[in-house]
Coordinates of C-alpha atoms in Angstrom, one line a residue:
M1 CA -7.3 0.4 -99.1
V2 CA -9.2 -2.0 -96.9
Q3 CA -7.8 -5.5 -96.6
P4 CA -9.8 -8.7 -96.0
G5 CA -10.0 -10.0 -92.4
G6 CA -11.9 -9.8 -89.2
T7 CA -13.3 -6.7 -87.5
F8 CA -10.0 -5.8 -86.0
Y9 CA -6.4 -6.6 -86.9
S10 CA -3.5 -7.5 -84.6
A11 CA -1.3 -5.1 -86.6
L12 CA -1.5 -1.6 -85.2
F13 CA -1.4 1.7 -87.1
L14 CA 1.2 3.6 -85.1
L15 CA 1.2 7.4 -84.9
T16 CA 4.1 9.2 -83.3
L17 CA 3.5 12.6 -81.8
K18 CA 6.0 15.2 -80.6
G19 CA 5.5 16.8 -77.2
A20 CA 6.1 20.6 -76.5
V21 CA 9.3 19.8 -74.7
G22 CA 10.6 17.3 -77.2
D23 CA 9.3 14.1 -75.6
T24 CA 7.8 11.3 -77.9
W25 CA 4.2 10.2 -77.6
G26 CA 2.8 7.2 -79.4
V27 CA -0.8 6.4 -80.6
A28 CA -1.8 3.2 -82.4
Y29 CA -5.2 2.6 -84.0
S30 CA -6.7 -0.8 -84.6
L31 CA -7.0 -0.1 -88.4
P32 CA -6.8 3.0 -90.6
S33 CA -10.4 2.7 -92.0
L34 CA -13.6 0.8 -91.3
C35 CA -16.5 -0.1 -93.6
V36 CA -19.8 -1.3 -91.9
L37 CA -23.4 -1.8 -92.8
R38 CA -25.7 1.1 -92.1
G39 CA -27.9 0.1 -89.2
S40 CA -25.4 -2.4 -87.7
S41 CA -22.6 -1.2 -85.4
A42 CA -19.0 0.2 -85.8
A43 CA -16.3 -0.7 -83.3
M44 CA -12.8 0.8 -83.1
S45 CA -10.0 1.2 -80.6
C46 CA -6.7 2.9 -80.0
N47 CA -3.7 2.4 -77.7
Y48 CA -1.4 5.3 -76.6
T49 CA 1.9 5.8 -74.8
Y50 CA 3.3 8.9 -73.2
P51 CA 6.5 10.0 -71.3
S52 CA 6.7 9.0 -67.7
Q53 CA 7.0 12.5 -66.4
H54 CA 3.5 13.2 -67.5
V55 CA 0.3 12.1 -65.9
V56 CA -2.7 11.4 -68.3
T57 CA -5.9 12.6 -66.7
R58 CA -8.4 11.8 -69.5
A59 CA -8.7 10.2 -72.9
F60 CA -11.7 10.3 -75.3
W61 CA -12.8 10.1 -78.9
C62 CA -13.4 13.1 -81.2
N63 CA -14.0 13.9 -84.8
Y64 CA -11.2 15.7 -86.6
P65 CA -11.0 18.7 -86.7
M66 CA -13.3 18.9 -83.7
D67 CA -11.6 18.1 -80.4
T68 CA -14.7 17.7 -78.2
D69 CA -15.8 14.3 -76.8
L70 CA -18.2 12.9 -79.4
T71 CA -20.2 11.1 -76.7
Q72 CA -21.3 14.5 -75.6
Q73 CA -22.3 15.6 -79.1
P74 CA -26.1 15.6 -79.8
R75 CA -25.9 13.5 -83.0
Y76 CA -24.3 10.6 -81.1
A77 CA -26.5 10.8 -78.0
G78 CA -27.6 7.3 -77.0
R79 CA -25.6 5.7 -79.8
A80 CA -21.9 6.3 -79.0
R81 CA -20.3 4.2 -76.2
A82 CA -16.7 4.9 -75.3
A83 CA -14.5 3.1 -72.8
C84 CA -11.1 4.6 -71.9
N85 CA -8.8 3.1 -69.3
T86 CA -5.8 5.4 -68.4
T87 CA -4.1 2.6 -66.6
E88 CA -4.1 0.3 -69.6
Q89 CA -3.6 3.3 -71.9
R90 CA -6.4 2.1 -74.2
C91 CA -9.7 3.6 -75.6
S92 CA -12.5 1.8 -77.4
L93 CA -15.5 3.2 -79.2
I94 CA -18.8 1.6 -80.4
I95 CA -21.3 3.5 -82.5
D96 CA -24.7 1.8 -82.7
G97 CA -26.9 2.1 -85.9
P98 CA -24.3 4.0 -87.9
N99 CA -25.7 6.0 -90.9
A100 CA -24.4 8.0 -93.8
G101 CA -24.0 11.0 -91.5
D102 CA -21.5 9.1 -89.4
D103 CA -19.0 8.8 -92.2
D104 CA -16.1 10.7 -90.7
Q105 CA -12.6 10.5 -89.2
Y106 CA -12.4 9.4 -85.6
N107 CA -9.4 10.3 -83.4
C108 CA -8.2 9.6 -79.9
R109 CA -7.4 12.7 -77.8
I110 CA -5.3 12.7 -74.6
L111 CA -5.3 15.2 -71.8
A112 CA -2.3 15.2 -69.4
D113 CA -1.2 17.2 -66.4
Q114 CA -4.6 18.6 -65.6
T115 CA -5.1 19.6 -69.3
L116 CA -1.9 21.5 -69.6
N117 CA -0.8 19.1 -72.4
K118 CA -3.4 18.0 -75.0
W119 CA -2.7 15.6 -77.8
T120 CA -4.8 14.3 -80.7
G121 CA -3.7 11.3 -82.7
R122 CA -4.0 12.2 -86.4
P123 CA -4.9 10.8 -88.8
G124 CA -7.4 8.6 -87.1
I125 CA -9.8 5.9 -88.3
M126 CA -11.9 6.7 -91.3
L127 CA -15.4 5.3 -91.0
S128 CA -17.5 4.5 -94.0
T129 CA -21.1 3.2 -94.0
T130 CA -22.9 1.3 -96.8
D131 CA -26.2 -0.2 -97.8
L132 CA -26.7 -3.4 -99.9
Q133 CA -27.8 -3.3 -103.5
V134 CA -28.6 -6.1 -105.9
E135 CA -27.1 -5.7 -109.4
I136 CA -28.1 -8.0 -112.3
V137 CA -25.2 -8.9 -114.6
G138 CA -26.1 -10.4 -118.0
A139 CA -29.1 -10.3 -120.3
A140 CA -32.0 -12.0 -118.5
T141 CA -33.2 -14.0 -121.5
E142 CA -34.0 -17.6 -121.1
G143 CA -31.0 -19.8 -121.8
N144 CA -28.4 -17.1 -120.9
D145 CA -26.1 -17.0 -117.8
V146 CA -27.1 -14.4 -115.3
R147 CA -25.4 -13.3 -112.1
L148 CA -27.0 -11.4 -109.2
V149 CA -24.3 -9.4 -107.3
C150 CA -24.9 -8.1 -103.7
K151 CA -23.0 -4.8 -103.9
T152 CA -21.7 -2.3 -101.3
S153 CA -20.2 1.1 -101.7
C154 CA -17.1 0.0 -99.6
Y155 CA -15.5 -3.3 -98.9
L156 CA -17.0 -4.6 -95.7
S157 CA -14.3 -5.1 -93.1
S158 CA -16.0 -8.2 -91.6
S159 CA -15.5 -10.3 -94.8
P160 CA -19.2 -11.5 -94.5
T161 CA -21.1 -14.3 -96.1
Y162 CA -24.3 -13.5 -97.9
S163 CA -27.9 -14.9 -98.0
W164 CA -30.5 -14.5 -100.7
K165 CA -34.3 -14.3 -100.9
K166 CA -36.7 -14.7 -103.8
N167 CA -40.2 -13.2 -103.4
G168 CA -39.5 -13.0 -99.7
E169 CA -38.6 -16.7 -99.3
P170 CA -35.0 -17.8 -98.5
L171 CA -33.0 -19.5 -101.2
E172 CA -31.0 -22.3 -99.6
M173 CA -30.1 -24.5 -102.6
E174 CA -29.1 -21.9 -105.2
P175 CA -25.4 -21.8 -106.1
T176 CA -23.5 -18.8 -104.7
K177 CA -20.0 -17.5 -105.0
N178 CA -18.9 -14.8 -102.4
N179 CA -21.5 -12.1 -102.9
E180 CA -23.0 -13.5 -106.1
L181 CA -26.0 -15.6 -106.9
L182 CA -25.5 -17.7 -110.1
L183 CA -28.3 -18.5 -112.4
H184 CA -26.8 -20.9 -115.0
P185 CA -28.7 -20.8 -117.3
V186 CA -31.6 -18.5 -116.4
S187 CA -35.2 -19.8 -117.1
R188 CA -38.6 -18.2 -116.9
E189 CA -39.2 -19.9 -113.5
D190 CA -36.3 -17.7 -112.2
G191 CA -38.2 -14.5 -112.7
G192 CA -39.2 -12.7 -109.5
R193 CA -38.1 -10.3 -106.8
Y194 CA -34.6 -10.8 -105.3
S195 CA -32.9 -9.4 -102.2
C196 CA -29.6 -10.1 -100.4
A197 CA -28.4 -9.7 -96.8
V198 CA -25.3 -10.3 -94.7
K199 CA -25.7 -13.4 -92.6
G200 CA -26.3 -12.4 -89.1
H201 CA -27.8 -9.1 -90.3
E202 CA -30.8 -10.4 -92.2
D203 CA -32.8 -7.5 -90.9
L204 CA -30.6 -5.2 -92.9
S205 CA -31.3 -6.7 -96.3
S206 CA -31.1 -4.9 -99.6
A207 CA -34.1 -3.5 -101.5
E208 CA -35.8 -6.0 -103.8
V209 CA -34.9 -6.0 -107.4
D210 CA -37.2 -7.5 -110.1
L211 CA -35.6 -10.1 -112.4
N212 CA -37.7 -10.0 -115.5
V213 CA -36.8 -13.1 -117.6
T214 CA -37.8 -12.8 -121.2
Y215 CA -38.6 -15.8 -123.4
S216 CA -40.2 -16.8 -126.7
P217 CA -43.8 -18.1 -126.9
K218 CA -44.6 -21.2 -124.9
N219 CA -47.7 -23.4 -124.5
T220 CA -49.4 -22.1 -127.7
T221 CA -52.9 -23.5 -128.1
A222 CA -55.7 -23.2 -130.6
L223 CA -59.3 -23.4 -129.3
V224 CA -62.5 -23.8 -131.2
S225 CA -65.8 -22.1 -130.0
M226 CA -68.1 -25.1 -131.0
P227 CA -67.9 -28.8 -131.8
A228 CA -65.6 -29.7 -134.7
E229 CA -68.7 -30.5 -136.9
I230 CA -70.2 -27.2 -138.1
P231 CA -73.6 -27.0 -139.8
E232 CA -73.3 -26.0 -143.4
G233 CA -73.7 -22.3 -143.8
G234 CA -72.9 -21.8 -140.1
S235 CA -70.0 -19.9 -138.5
V236 CA -67.1 -20.9 -136.2
T237 CA -64.5 -18.9 -134.2
L238 CA -61.0 -20.1 -133.4
S239 CA -58.9 -18.5 -130.6
C240 CA -55.1 -18.7 -130.0
S241 CA -53.4 -18.4 -126.6
S242 CA -49.7 -18.4 -125.7
D243 CA -47.4 -17.6 -122.8
A244 CA -44.6 -15.2 -123.8
N245 CA -42.4 -12.4 -122.4
P246 CA -42.6 -9.9 -124.0
P247 CA -46.2 -10.7 -124.9
V248 CA -47.0 -12.1 -128.3
Q249 CA -47.1 -9.4 -130.9
N250 CA -48.3 -11.5 -133.9
Y251 CA -50.8 -14.3 -134.2
T252 CA -51.1 -16.0 -137.6
W253 CA -53.5 -18.8 -138.7
F254 CA -52.7 -21.6 -141.1
K255 CA -54.5 -24.5 -142.7
E256 CA -52.6 -27.7 -143.3
N257 CA -51.4 -28.3 -146.9
V258 CA -52.0 -24.6 -147.6
T259 CA -48.8 -22.6 -148.0
S260 CA -50.1 -19.1 -147.3
P261 CA -51.7 -17.9 -144.0
V262 CA -55.5 -18.0 -143.9
A263 CA -55.9 -15.2 -141.3
A264 CA -54.1 -13.0 -138.8
G265 CA -55.0 -12.0 -135.3
Q266 CA -55.7 -13.8 -132.0
N267 CA -59.2 -14.8 -133.1
F268 CA -60.2 -16.2 -136.5
T269 CA -63.9 -16.5 -137.5
I270 CA -65.1 -18.5 -140.6
T271 CA -68.6 -17.5 -141.7
N272 CA -70.8 -19.5 -144.2
F273 CA -68.9 -22.7 -143.5
T274 CA -68.9 -25.2 -146.3
S275 CA -67.1 -28.5 -147.2
A276 CA -64.4 -26.4 -148.9
E277 CA -63.3 -25.2 -145.4
N278 CA -62.9 -28.8 -144.1
G279 CA -59.4 -29.4 -142.8
L280 CA -56.9 -29.0 -139.9
Y281 CA -56.2 -25.5 -138.6
Y282 CA -53.4 -24.2 -136.4
C283 CA -52.0 -20.8 -135.1
Q284 CA -48.5 -19.4 -134.8
A285 CA -47.6 -17.0 -131.9
A286 CA -44.5 -14.8 -132.3
N287 CA -42.6 -12.2 -130.3
P288 CA -39.1 -10.6 -130.9
L289 CA -37.5 -13.7 -129.3
G290 CA -39.1 -16.4 -131.5
S291 CA -42.3 -18.2 -132.5
Q292 CA -44.2 -21.4 -131.7
N293 CA -47.0 -23.3 -133.6
S294 CA -50.0 -24.8 -131.8
S295 CA -51.4 -28.3 -132.5
A296 CA -53.9 -28.5 -135.3
V297 CA -57.6 -28.7 -134.6
P298 CA -60.0 -30.4 -137.2
L299 CA -63.0 -28.6 -138.6
R300 CA -65.6 -30.2 -140.9
V301 CA -69.1 -29.5 -142.1
S302 CA -71.8 -31.7 -140.5
S303 CA -73.8 -34.2 -142.7
P304 CA -77.3 -33.0 -143.8
A305 CA -78.6 -36.6 -143.4
A306 CA -78.0 -36.3 -139.6
V307 CA -80.4 -33.3 -139.4
T308 CA -83.0 -35.1 -141.5
L309 CA -82.8 -38.2 -139.3
I310 CA -83.3 -36.2 -136.1
S311 CA -86.5 -34.7 -137.6
M312 CA -87.7 -38.2 -138.5
Y313 CA -87.1 -39.4 -135.0
V314 CA -89.3 -36.6 -133.6
G315 CA -92.1 -37.2 -136.0
V316 CA -92.3 -41.0 -135.3
A317 CA -92.1 -40.3 -131.6
A318 CA -95.1 -38.0 -131.7
A319 CA -97.1 -40.6 -133.8
A320 CA -96.2 -43.3 -131.3
L321 CA -97.5 -41.3 -128.4
V322 CA -100.9 -40.7 -130.0
T323 CA -101.2 -44.4 -130.9
L324 CA -100.3 -45.6 -127.4
S325 CA -102.7 -43.1 -125.8
A326 CA -105.6 -44.6 -127.9
L327 CA -104.6 -48.1 -126.8
S328 CA -104.6 -47.2 -123.2
W329 CA -108.2 -45.9 -123.3
F330 CA -109.3 -49.0 -125.3
F331 CA -108.0 -51.3 -122.6
V332 CA -109.6 -49.3 -119.8
W333 CA -113.0 -49.7 -121.6
F334 CA -112.4 -53.4 -121.9
C335 CA -111.6 -53.7 -118.1
R336 CA -114.9 -52.0 -117.2
R337 CA -117.0 -53.9 -119.7
N338 CA -115.5 -57.2 -118.4
R339 CA -116.6 -56.4 -114.8
E340 CA -120.1 -55.5 -115.8
M341 CA -120.6 -58.8 -117.7
K342 CA -119.2 -60.8 -114.8
K343 CA -121.9 -59.3 -112.6
D344 CA -124.5 -60.7 -115.2
G345 CA -122.8 -64.1 -115.2
S346 CA -121.6 -63.6 -118.7
K347 CA -118.4 -65.1 -120.0
D348 CA -115.1 -63.2 -119.7
V349 CA -114.9 -61.1 -122.9
L350 CA -111.5 -59.5 -122.3
P351 CA -109.1 -60.7 -125.1
N352 CA -105.9 -62.3 -123.9
F353 CA -103.2 -60.0 -125.1
A354 CA -100.7 -60.9 -122.3
E355 CA -97.1 -60.9 -123.5
K356 CA -98.1 -60.8 -127.2
D357 CA -95.6 -59.2 -129.5
A358 CA -96.4 -57.4 -132.8
S359 CA -93.7 -56.6 -135.3
V360 CA -93.5 -53.2 -136.7
D361 CA -91.8 -53.7 -140.1
N362 CA -92.2 -50.3 -141.6
V363 CA -90.7 -48.1 -138.9
P364 CA -87.3 -46.8 -140.2
Q365 CA -86.2 -45.4 -136.9
D366 CA -84.8 -48.7 -135.6
D367 CA -82.4 -47.1 -133.0
V368 CA -84.9 -45.1 -131.0
Q369 CA -86.6 -46.1 -127.7
Y370 CA -89.7 -43.9 -127.5
S371 CA -91.5 -44.4 -124.2
T372 CA -93.4 -46.4 -121.7
I373 CA -97.0 -45.5 -120.8
S374 CA -98.4 -46.6 -117.5
V375 CA -102.1 -46.4 -116.4
Q376 CA -102.4 -46.0 -112.7
Q377 CA -105.4 -45.9 -110.3
P378 CA -104.7 -42.9 -108.1
N379 CA -108.0 -42.8 -106.0
G380 CA -110.9 -45.3 -105.6
R381 CA -111.8 -48.0 -108.2
L382 CA -112.5 -48.0 -111.9
D383 CA -116.1 -49.2 -111.2
A384 CA -116.8 -46.3 -108.9
G385 CA -117.9 -44.0 -111.7
P386 CA -116.8 -42.3 -114.9
S387 CA -114.6 -39.7 -113.0
T388 CA -112.3 -42.4 -111.8
V389 CA -111.8 -43.7 -115.3
D390 CA -110.5 -40.2 -116.2
A391 CA -107.8 -40.3 -113.5
V392 CA -105.3 -42.0 -115.7
H393 CA -101.6 -41.0 -115.6
Y394 CA -99.3 -41.3 -118.6
S395 CA -95.5 -41.3 -118.6
T396 CA -93.4 -38.8 -120.4
L397 CA -92.0 -39.4 -123.9
K398 CA -88.3 -40.1 -124.1
F399 CA -86.2 -41.0 -127.1
G400 CA -82.5 -41.6 -127.5
R401 CA -80.1 -43.6 -129.7
A402 CA -79.6 -47.3 -129.2
A403 CA -76.3 -49.0 -129.8
P404 CA -75.8 -50.2 -133.4
G405 CA -77.3 -53.7 -133.9
D406 CA -79.4 -53.7 -130.7
A407 CA -83.1 -54.6 -130.7
A408 CA -85.1 -51.4 -130.0
Q409 CA -88.3 -51.5 -127.8
Y410 CA -90.6 -48.7 -128.8
A411 CA -93.3 -48.8 -126.1
S412 CA -95.2 -50.7 -123.5
V413 CA -98.7 -50.2 -122.1
H414 CA -99.2 -51.2 -118.5
F415 CA -102.4 -51.3 -116.5
P416 CA -102.2 -51.7 -112.7
Q417 CA -104.5 -54.0 -110.8
T418 CA -107.7 -52.2 -110.1
G419 CA -109.5 -54.8 -108.1
P420 CA -109.7 -58.5 -107.3
G421 CA -110.1 -60.6 -110.4
D422 CA -110.5 -57.8 -112.9
G423 CA -107.5 -59.0 -114.9
C424 CA -106.1 -55.6 -115.7
G425 CA -102.8 -55.8 -113.7
V426 CA -100.7 -57.3 -116.6
V427 CA -98.8 -56.0 -119.6
Y428 CA -101.3 -56.4 -122.4
S429 CA -99.2 -55.5 -125.3
N430 CA -95.6 -54.9 -126.2
V431 CA -94.9 -53.2 -129.5
A432 CA -91.3 -54.0 -130.5
H433 CA -89.2 -53.7 -133.6
R434 CA -86.3 -56.1 -134.2
K435 CA -83.4 -55.5 -136.6

């Protein structure tokens, strides 16, 4: 049995040998057995004594029952280094990169009197090599206590300390005990790939082991495919999502204040939506470890009045555009007629419409701003001929809701200055409706 401690012990394992003539020989090993990491190194030593009438000519290491120098064996070539001093009566051996094939018994052999006497100390040191393996102890379900154990096939003689990695990154702050990593309790964030190593030999770490933490559904959410207001007779689809391990097996849909489920499955579609379907809907996600409900989402049928009102807005906007277009051509004609009469010395016939407001009392769309129409002179003058009168630009028609209670301006007609004194560079009319 291997005891805790350093690489070597001060206590010696003593072997007494009997010589052919009855003399006593003594061989002491550093320890009876040795356990090391595969790929590291194995160091061992022996001390020997012999009767003074003999002369030791050579000492070396061998594998029982073989009695040849192991440094000369092909499988140890370049890996085994022995140092034997006949004066000090001591032999040491270091094997670099030991592997499973090196598991064997190692003995000191002594040659004396020009090999007339040969002695092998038996039993020798039993060498065992091991790899590291991570073992998961405990059910890896969220909330349970789990231990990760760094295991070896034999008890390492160096009494090492251990280090851990998760997904290839060192774990410095996690609680450890001897060769164990403690997850108390385990959570879904602890899931990942774990490996262990002996400090000082991090390059000889274990293979990675996947810690698969199971948990009940989390972050369950209900999503709707369109705005919460659905046109009557239309359709709407709701989808449910959730994070769970193992994955969600059952999705169930409920409507608040209704005892029975309204549907099953991850997606739920309501066709021919009516006011009877108005309400709050939520989903439930379940796996073998538990279930979770989502927050409720509201669904309701949209008001028919809203659709009618939009149609009215479009109709009034079109009518306003036609009216304003006619006004623009009327004022262009007045500008031209005014200039012609001035040439003849006639009195200015252009009516003074500047900044004059006209109330429109019968327009029901009091929250729509329709447009602004501008007449521009792109090239030449208006009196240059009929073609220049045709080069009039109009703005686009825009409409949108005004804030409740605000005065809404429907349109303005603006004529730019076409020439000195022609009087057309002012706003001739504003058509506005006030609430």
